[in-house]
Coordinates of C-alpha atoms and ligand atoms in Angstrom, one line a residue:
X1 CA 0.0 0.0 0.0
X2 CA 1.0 3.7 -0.3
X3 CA 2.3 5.6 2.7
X4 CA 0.2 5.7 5.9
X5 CA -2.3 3.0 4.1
X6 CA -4.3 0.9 6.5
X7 CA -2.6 -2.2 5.6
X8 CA 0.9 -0.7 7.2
X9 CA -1.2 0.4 10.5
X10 CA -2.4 -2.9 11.2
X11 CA 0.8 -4.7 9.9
X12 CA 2.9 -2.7 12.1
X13 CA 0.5 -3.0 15.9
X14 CA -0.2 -6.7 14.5
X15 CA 3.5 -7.7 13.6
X16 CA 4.7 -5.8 17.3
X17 CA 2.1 -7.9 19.3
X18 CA 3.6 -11.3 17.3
X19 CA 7.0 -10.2 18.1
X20 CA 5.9 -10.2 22.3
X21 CA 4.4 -13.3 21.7
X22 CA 6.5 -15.5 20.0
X23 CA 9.4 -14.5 21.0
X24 CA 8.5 -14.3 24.8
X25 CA 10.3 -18.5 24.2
X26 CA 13.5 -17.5 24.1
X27 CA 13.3 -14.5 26.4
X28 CA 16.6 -14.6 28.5
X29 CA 18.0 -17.3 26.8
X30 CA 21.7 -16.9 25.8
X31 CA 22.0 -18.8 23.1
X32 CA 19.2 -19.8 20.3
X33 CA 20.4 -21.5 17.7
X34 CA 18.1 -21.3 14.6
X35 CA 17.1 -24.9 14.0
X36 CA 15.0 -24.2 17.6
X37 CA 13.8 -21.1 16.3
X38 CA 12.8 -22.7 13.0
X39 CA 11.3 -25.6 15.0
X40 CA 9.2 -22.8 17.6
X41 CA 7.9 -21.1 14.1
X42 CA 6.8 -24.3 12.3
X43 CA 5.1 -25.6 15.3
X44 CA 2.8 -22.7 14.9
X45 CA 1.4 -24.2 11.9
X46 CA 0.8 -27.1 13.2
X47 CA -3.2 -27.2 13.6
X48 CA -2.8 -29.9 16.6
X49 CA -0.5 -28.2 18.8
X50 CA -1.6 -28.9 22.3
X51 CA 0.0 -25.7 23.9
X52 CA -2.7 -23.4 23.0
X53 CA -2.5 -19.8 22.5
X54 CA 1.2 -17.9 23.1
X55 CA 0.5 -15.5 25.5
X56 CA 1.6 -11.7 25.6
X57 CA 3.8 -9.9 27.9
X58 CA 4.6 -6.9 29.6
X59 CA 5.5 -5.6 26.1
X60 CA 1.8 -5.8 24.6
X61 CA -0.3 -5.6 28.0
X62 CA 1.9 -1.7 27.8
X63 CA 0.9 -0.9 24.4
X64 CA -2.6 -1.7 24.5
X65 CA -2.8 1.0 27.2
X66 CA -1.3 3.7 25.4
X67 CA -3.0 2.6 22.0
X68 CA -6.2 2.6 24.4
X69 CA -5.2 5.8 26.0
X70 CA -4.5 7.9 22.6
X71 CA -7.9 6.7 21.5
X72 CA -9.7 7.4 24.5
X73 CA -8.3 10.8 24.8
X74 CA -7.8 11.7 20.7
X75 CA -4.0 12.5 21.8
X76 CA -1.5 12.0 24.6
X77 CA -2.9 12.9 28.0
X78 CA -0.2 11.9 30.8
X79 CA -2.8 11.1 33.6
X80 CA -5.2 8.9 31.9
X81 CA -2.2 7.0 30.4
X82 CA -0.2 6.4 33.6
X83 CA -3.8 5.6 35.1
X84 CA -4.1 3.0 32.7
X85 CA -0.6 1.6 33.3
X86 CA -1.8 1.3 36.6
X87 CA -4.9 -0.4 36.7
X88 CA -3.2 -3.2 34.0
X89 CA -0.2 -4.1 36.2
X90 CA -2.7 -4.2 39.5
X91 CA -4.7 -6.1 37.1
X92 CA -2.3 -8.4 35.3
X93 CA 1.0 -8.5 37.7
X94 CA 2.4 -11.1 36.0
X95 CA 2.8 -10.2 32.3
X96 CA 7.0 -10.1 33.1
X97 CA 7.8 -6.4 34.6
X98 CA 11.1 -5.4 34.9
X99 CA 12.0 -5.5 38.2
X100 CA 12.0 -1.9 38.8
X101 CA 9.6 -0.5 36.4
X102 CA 7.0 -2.7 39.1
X103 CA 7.8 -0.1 41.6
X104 CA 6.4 3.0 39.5
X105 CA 3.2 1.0 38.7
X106 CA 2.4 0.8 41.9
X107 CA 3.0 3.9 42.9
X108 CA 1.3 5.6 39.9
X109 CA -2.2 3.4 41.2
X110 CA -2.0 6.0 44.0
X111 CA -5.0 8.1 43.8
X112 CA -3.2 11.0 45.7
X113 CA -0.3 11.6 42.9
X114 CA 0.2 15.1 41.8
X115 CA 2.9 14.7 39.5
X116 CA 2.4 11.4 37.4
X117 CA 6.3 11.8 36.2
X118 CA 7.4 11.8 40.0
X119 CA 7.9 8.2 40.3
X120 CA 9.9 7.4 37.5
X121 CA 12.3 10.0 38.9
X122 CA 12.8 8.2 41.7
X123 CA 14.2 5.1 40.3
X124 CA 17.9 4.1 40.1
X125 CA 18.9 6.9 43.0
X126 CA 17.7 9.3 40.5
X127 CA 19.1 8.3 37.7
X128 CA 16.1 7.0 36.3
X129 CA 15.8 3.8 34.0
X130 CA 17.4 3.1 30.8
X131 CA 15.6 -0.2 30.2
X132 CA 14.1 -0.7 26.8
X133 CA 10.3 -0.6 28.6
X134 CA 9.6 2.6 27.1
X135 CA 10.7 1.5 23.7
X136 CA 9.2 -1.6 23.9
X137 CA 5.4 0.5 23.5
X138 CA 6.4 3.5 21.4
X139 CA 4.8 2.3 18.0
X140 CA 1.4 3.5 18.5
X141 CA 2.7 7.2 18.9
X142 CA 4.0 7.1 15.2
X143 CA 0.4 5.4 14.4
X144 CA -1.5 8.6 16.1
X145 CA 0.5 11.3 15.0
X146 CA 1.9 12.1 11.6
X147 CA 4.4 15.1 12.4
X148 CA 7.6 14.1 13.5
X149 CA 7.5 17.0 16.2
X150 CA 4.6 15.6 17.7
X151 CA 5.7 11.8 17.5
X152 CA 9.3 13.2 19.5
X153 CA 7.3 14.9 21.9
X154 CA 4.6 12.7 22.7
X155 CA 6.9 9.0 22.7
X156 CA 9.5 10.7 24.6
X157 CA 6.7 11.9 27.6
X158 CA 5.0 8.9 27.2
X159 CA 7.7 7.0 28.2
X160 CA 8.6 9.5 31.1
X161 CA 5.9 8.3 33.3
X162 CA 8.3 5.1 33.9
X163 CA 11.8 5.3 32.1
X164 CA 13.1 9.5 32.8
X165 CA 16.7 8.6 32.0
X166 CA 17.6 10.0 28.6
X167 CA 19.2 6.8 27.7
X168 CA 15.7 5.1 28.3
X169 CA 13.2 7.6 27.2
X170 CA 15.7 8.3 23.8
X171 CA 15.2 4.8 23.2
X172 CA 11.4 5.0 22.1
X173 CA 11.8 8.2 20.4
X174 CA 14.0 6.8 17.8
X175 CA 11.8 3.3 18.1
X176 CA 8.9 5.6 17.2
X177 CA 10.6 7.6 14.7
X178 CA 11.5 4.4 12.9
X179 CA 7.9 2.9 12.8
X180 CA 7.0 6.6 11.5
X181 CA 9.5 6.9 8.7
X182 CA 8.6 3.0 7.6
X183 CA 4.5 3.7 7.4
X184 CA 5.9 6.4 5.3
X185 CA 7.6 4.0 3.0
X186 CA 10.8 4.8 4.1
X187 CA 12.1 1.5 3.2
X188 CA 10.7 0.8 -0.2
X189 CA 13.6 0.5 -2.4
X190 CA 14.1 3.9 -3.5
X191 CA 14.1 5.7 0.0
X192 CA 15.7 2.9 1.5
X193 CA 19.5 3.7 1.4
X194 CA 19.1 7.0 2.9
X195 CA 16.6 5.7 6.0
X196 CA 19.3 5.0 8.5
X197 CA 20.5 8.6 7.4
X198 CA 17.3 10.2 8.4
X199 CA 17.1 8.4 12.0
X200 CA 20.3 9.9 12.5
X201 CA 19.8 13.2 11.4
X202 CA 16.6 13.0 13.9
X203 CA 18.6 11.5 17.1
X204 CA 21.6 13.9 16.8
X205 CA 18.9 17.0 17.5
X206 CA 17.1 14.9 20.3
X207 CA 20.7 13.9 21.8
X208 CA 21.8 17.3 21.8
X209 CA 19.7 18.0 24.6
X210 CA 21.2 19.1 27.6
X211 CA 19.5 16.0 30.0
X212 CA 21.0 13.3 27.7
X213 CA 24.5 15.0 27.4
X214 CA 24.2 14.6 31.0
X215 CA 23.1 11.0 31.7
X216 CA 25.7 9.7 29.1
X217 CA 28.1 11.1 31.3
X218 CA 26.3 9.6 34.3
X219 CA 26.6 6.3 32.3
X220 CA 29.7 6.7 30.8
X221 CA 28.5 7.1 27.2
X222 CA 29.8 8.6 23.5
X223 CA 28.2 11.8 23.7
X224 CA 25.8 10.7 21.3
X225 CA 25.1 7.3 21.9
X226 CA 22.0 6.7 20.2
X227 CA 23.6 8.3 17.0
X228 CA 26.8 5.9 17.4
X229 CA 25.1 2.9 17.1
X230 CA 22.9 3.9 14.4
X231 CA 26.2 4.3 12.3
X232 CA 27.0 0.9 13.8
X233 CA 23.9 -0.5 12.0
X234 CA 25.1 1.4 9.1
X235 CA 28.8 0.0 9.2
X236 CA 26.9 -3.8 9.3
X237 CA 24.8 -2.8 6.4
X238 CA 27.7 -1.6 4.0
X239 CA 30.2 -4.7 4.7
X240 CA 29.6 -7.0 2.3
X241 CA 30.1 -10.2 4.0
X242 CA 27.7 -11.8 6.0
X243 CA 27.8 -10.5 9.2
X244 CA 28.0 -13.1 12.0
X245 CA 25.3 -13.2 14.8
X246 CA 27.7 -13.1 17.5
X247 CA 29.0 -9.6 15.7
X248 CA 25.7 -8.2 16.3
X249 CA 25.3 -9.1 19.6
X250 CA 28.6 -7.4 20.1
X251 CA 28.6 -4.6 18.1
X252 CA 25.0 -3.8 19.0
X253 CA 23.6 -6.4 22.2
X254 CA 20.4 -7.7 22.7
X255 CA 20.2 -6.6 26.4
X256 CA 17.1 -5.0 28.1
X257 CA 18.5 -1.8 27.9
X258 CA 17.0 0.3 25.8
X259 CA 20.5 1.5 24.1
X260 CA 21.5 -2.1 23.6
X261 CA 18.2 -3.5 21.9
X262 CA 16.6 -0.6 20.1
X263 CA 19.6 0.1 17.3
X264 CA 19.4 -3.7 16.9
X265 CA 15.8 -4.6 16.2
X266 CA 16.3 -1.8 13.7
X267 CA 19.1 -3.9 12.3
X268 CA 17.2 -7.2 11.9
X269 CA 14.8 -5.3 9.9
X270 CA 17.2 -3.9 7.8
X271 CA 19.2 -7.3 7.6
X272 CA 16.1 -9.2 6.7
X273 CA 14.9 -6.8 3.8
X274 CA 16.6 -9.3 1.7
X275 CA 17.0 -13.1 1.6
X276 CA 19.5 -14.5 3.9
X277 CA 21.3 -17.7 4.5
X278 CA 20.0 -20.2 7.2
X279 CA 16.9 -18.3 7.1
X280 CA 13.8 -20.7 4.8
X281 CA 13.4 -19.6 0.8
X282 CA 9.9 -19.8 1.5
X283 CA 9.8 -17.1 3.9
X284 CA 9.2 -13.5 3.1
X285 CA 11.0 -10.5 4.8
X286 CA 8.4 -10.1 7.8
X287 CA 9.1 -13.8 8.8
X288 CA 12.4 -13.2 8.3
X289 CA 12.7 -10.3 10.5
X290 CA 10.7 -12.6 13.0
X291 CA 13.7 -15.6 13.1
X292 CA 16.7 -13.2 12.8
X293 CA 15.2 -11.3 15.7
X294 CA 14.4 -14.2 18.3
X295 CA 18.4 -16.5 16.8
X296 CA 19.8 -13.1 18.9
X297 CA 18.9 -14.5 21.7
X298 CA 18.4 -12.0 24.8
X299 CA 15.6 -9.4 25.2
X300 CA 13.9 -11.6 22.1
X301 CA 10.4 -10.7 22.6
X302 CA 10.7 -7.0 23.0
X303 CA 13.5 -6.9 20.2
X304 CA 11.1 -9.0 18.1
X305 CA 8.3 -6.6 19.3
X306 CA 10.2 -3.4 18.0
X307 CA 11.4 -5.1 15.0
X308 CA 8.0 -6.8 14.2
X309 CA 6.6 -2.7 14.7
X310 CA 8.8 -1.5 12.2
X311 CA 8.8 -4.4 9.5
X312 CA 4.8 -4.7 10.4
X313 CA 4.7 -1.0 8.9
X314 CA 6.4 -2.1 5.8
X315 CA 5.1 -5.5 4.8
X316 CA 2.2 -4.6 5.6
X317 CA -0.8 -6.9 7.1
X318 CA -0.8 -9.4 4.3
X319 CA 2.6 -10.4 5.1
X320 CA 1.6 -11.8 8.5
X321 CA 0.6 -15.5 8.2
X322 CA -2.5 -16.1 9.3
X323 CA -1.7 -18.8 11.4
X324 CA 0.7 -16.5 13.1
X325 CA -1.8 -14.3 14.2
X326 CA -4.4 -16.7 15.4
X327 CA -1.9 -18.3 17.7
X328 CA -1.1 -15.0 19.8
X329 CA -3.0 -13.4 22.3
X330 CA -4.2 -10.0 21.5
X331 CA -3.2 -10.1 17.5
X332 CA -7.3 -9.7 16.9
X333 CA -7.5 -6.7 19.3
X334 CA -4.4 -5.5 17.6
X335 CA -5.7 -5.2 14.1
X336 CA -9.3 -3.7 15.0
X337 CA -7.0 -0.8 17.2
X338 CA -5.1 -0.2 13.7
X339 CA -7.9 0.9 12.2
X340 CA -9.3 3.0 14.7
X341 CA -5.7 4.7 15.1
X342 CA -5.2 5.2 11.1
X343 CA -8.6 7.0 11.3
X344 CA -7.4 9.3 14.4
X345 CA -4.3 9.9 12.5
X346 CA -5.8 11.1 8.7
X347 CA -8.0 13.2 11.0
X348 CA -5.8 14.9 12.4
Ligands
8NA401 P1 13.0 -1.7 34.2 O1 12.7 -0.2 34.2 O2 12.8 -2.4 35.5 O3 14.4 -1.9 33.7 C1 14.9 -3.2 33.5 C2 16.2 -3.5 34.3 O4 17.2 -2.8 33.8 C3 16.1 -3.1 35.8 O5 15.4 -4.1 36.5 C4 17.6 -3.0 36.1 O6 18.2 -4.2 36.3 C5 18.1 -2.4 34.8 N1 18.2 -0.9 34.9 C6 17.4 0.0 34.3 N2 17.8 1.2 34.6 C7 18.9 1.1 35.4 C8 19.7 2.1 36.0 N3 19.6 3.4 35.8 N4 20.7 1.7 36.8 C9 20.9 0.3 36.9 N5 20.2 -0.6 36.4 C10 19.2 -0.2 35.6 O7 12.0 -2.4 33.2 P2 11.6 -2.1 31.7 O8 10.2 -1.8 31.6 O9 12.6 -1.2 31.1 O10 11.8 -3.6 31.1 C11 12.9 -3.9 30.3 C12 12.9 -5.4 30.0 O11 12.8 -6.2 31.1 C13 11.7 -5.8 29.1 O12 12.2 -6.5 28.0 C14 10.8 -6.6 29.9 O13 10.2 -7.6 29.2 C15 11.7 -7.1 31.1 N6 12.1 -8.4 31.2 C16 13.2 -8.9 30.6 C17 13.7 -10.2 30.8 C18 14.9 -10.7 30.0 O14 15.4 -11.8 30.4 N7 15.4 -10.1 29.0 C19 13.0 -11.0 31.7 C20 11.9 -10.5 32.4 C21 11.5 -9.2 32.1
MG402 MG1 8.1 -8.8 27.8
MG403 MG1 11.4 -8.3 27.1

């Protein structure tokens, strides 16, 4: 479809919600060889499968709130979305939280909160988090909003009310900034070699900012680190050669930090534009995307999440198997939210 079609809405909300769900197997896990993630896709077509529907995680239970909250409210409103974060978690504790993003859930259920943004302050002595949680639920903000301003703004405050480290918070800018710049069709063939480019254009403004100069000195940084490992992607993309897994995990991680996981899920989708070896003829790039993500190993179903967000806005919906989706928890809600956000956003 053409840019900002309905087919790229629902690919990209459907595909993130797949990523949580299938990849929530090898979540952890240091090593995934391919064959087992080969083996965990196939057995999704397999009709008699006796382990029922793969649920969803933290990542999906966190993006049906904001998707719910944008829609509710026709934009971002800060209390109604931390309200909702609130009443999920009390709701559904065990989706897999972080470990310290549990602590500002339950203090944002407090009914006597002033300041909604208060308690993510308070995490880490101070510092705030820089885990990938905010990331992890920033593609409905590109779905919602079509100017760039708006989509920095909004996905950076959005995920203020639990990550307000820079290194967190920056993390879901540029995840949001990618999912915008794909619905556009930033990675059909003519726009794609200058895509990276653009991201990075984009982050070295937002990581000029005096609060991020500041935490990557906190944190021991590059200056810009966002920006450095976006020409770390790039450096990947222009060698040639296969680039090994273990390279990747190196050169860009596959942690729960949102520095070390964001850059990369925007590498698998770049990787798996084309065919690649050890990856099945038959599949098409969004499958593609899918394996690559989870054979990383790590963070695999919030990489896979992001990923899926960003190749979902590509593909498009008809390049999400249907047995894909029916096996995953939420994929049906998923799609009918698409096309109530692509009709907030061409209103707007
Ligand atoms: P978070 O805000 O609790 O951050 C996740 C973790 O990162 C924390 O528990 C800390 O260990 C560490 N961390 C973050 N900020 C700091 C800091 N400033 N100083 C020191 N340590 C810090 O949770 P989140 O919402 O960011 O979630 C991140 C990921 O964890 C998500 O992928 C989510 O699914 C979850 N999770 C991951 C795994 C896994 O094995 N990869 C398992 C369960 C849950
Ligand atoms: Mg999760
Ligand atoms: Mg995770």
């Amino acid at each position: 479809g053409g840019p900002a079609s309905l087919s790229r809405f629902r690919g990209a909300l459907v595909a993130a919600v797949l990523g949580d769900c299938v990849g929530g197997e090898f979540e952890g896990a240091e090593e995934v060889p391919m064959d087992r993630v080969l083996q965990h896709l196939n057995g999704l077509e397999d009709e008699s499968r006796g382990d029922g529907i793969l649920q969803y995680s933290d990542d999906t239970a966190m993006t049906r709130c904001v998707v719910q909250s944008l829609l509710t409210r026709a934009g971002f409103d800060e209390q109604d979305m931390a309200r909702r974060f609130a009443k999920e978690y009390s709701h559904s504790p065990g989706r897999g939280y972080g470990a310290g993003v549990i602590q500002v859930l339950r203090k944002l259920a407090s009914p006597h909160l002033n300041d909604v943004f208060q308690p993510a302050r308070a995490q880490f002595s101070g510092h705030g988090s820089f885990g990938n949680g905010g990331a992890m639920r920033a593609a409905p903000f590109a779905l919602a909003f079509s100017n760039p301003v708006d989509i920095r703004r909004y996905s950076r405050l959005g995920a203020m009310l639990t990550h307000s480290c820079s290194l967190g918070y920056n993390g879901a800018v540029l995840q949001a900034l990618a999912v915008h710049l794909s619905l556009q069709g930033g990675l059909e063939l003519p726009h794609r070699p200058t895509f990276i480019n653009k991201l990075i254009s984009e982050m070295e403004e937002v990581e000029a900012e005096d609060a991020a100069r500041s935490d990557s000195r906190v944190f021991s940084e590059s200056e810009f680190p966002f920006c450095d490992r976006l020409h770390r992607v790039k450096d990947l993309m222009e060698r040639n050669t296969s680039v090994s897994i273990e390279e990747v995990i190196s050169e860009l991680g596959n942690g729960i930090a949102a520095l070390h996981s964001v850059p990369t899920a925007i590498f698998c989708v770049l990787h798996c534009l084309e065919p690649r070896e050890g990856l099945p003829e038959r599949y098409g790039g969004l499958e593609r995307t899918m394996a690559y993500s989870l054979a990383l190993g790590g963070d695999t179903d919030t990489i896979a999440c992001m990923a899926g967000a960003i190749a979902g806005a590509h593909y498009g919906i008809d390049a999400i198997p249907q047995i894909w989706q029916r096996c995953c928890e939420g994929a049906e809600d998923a799609d009918i939210n698409a096309e109530r956000l692509h009709t907030l956003y061409h209103q707007a």
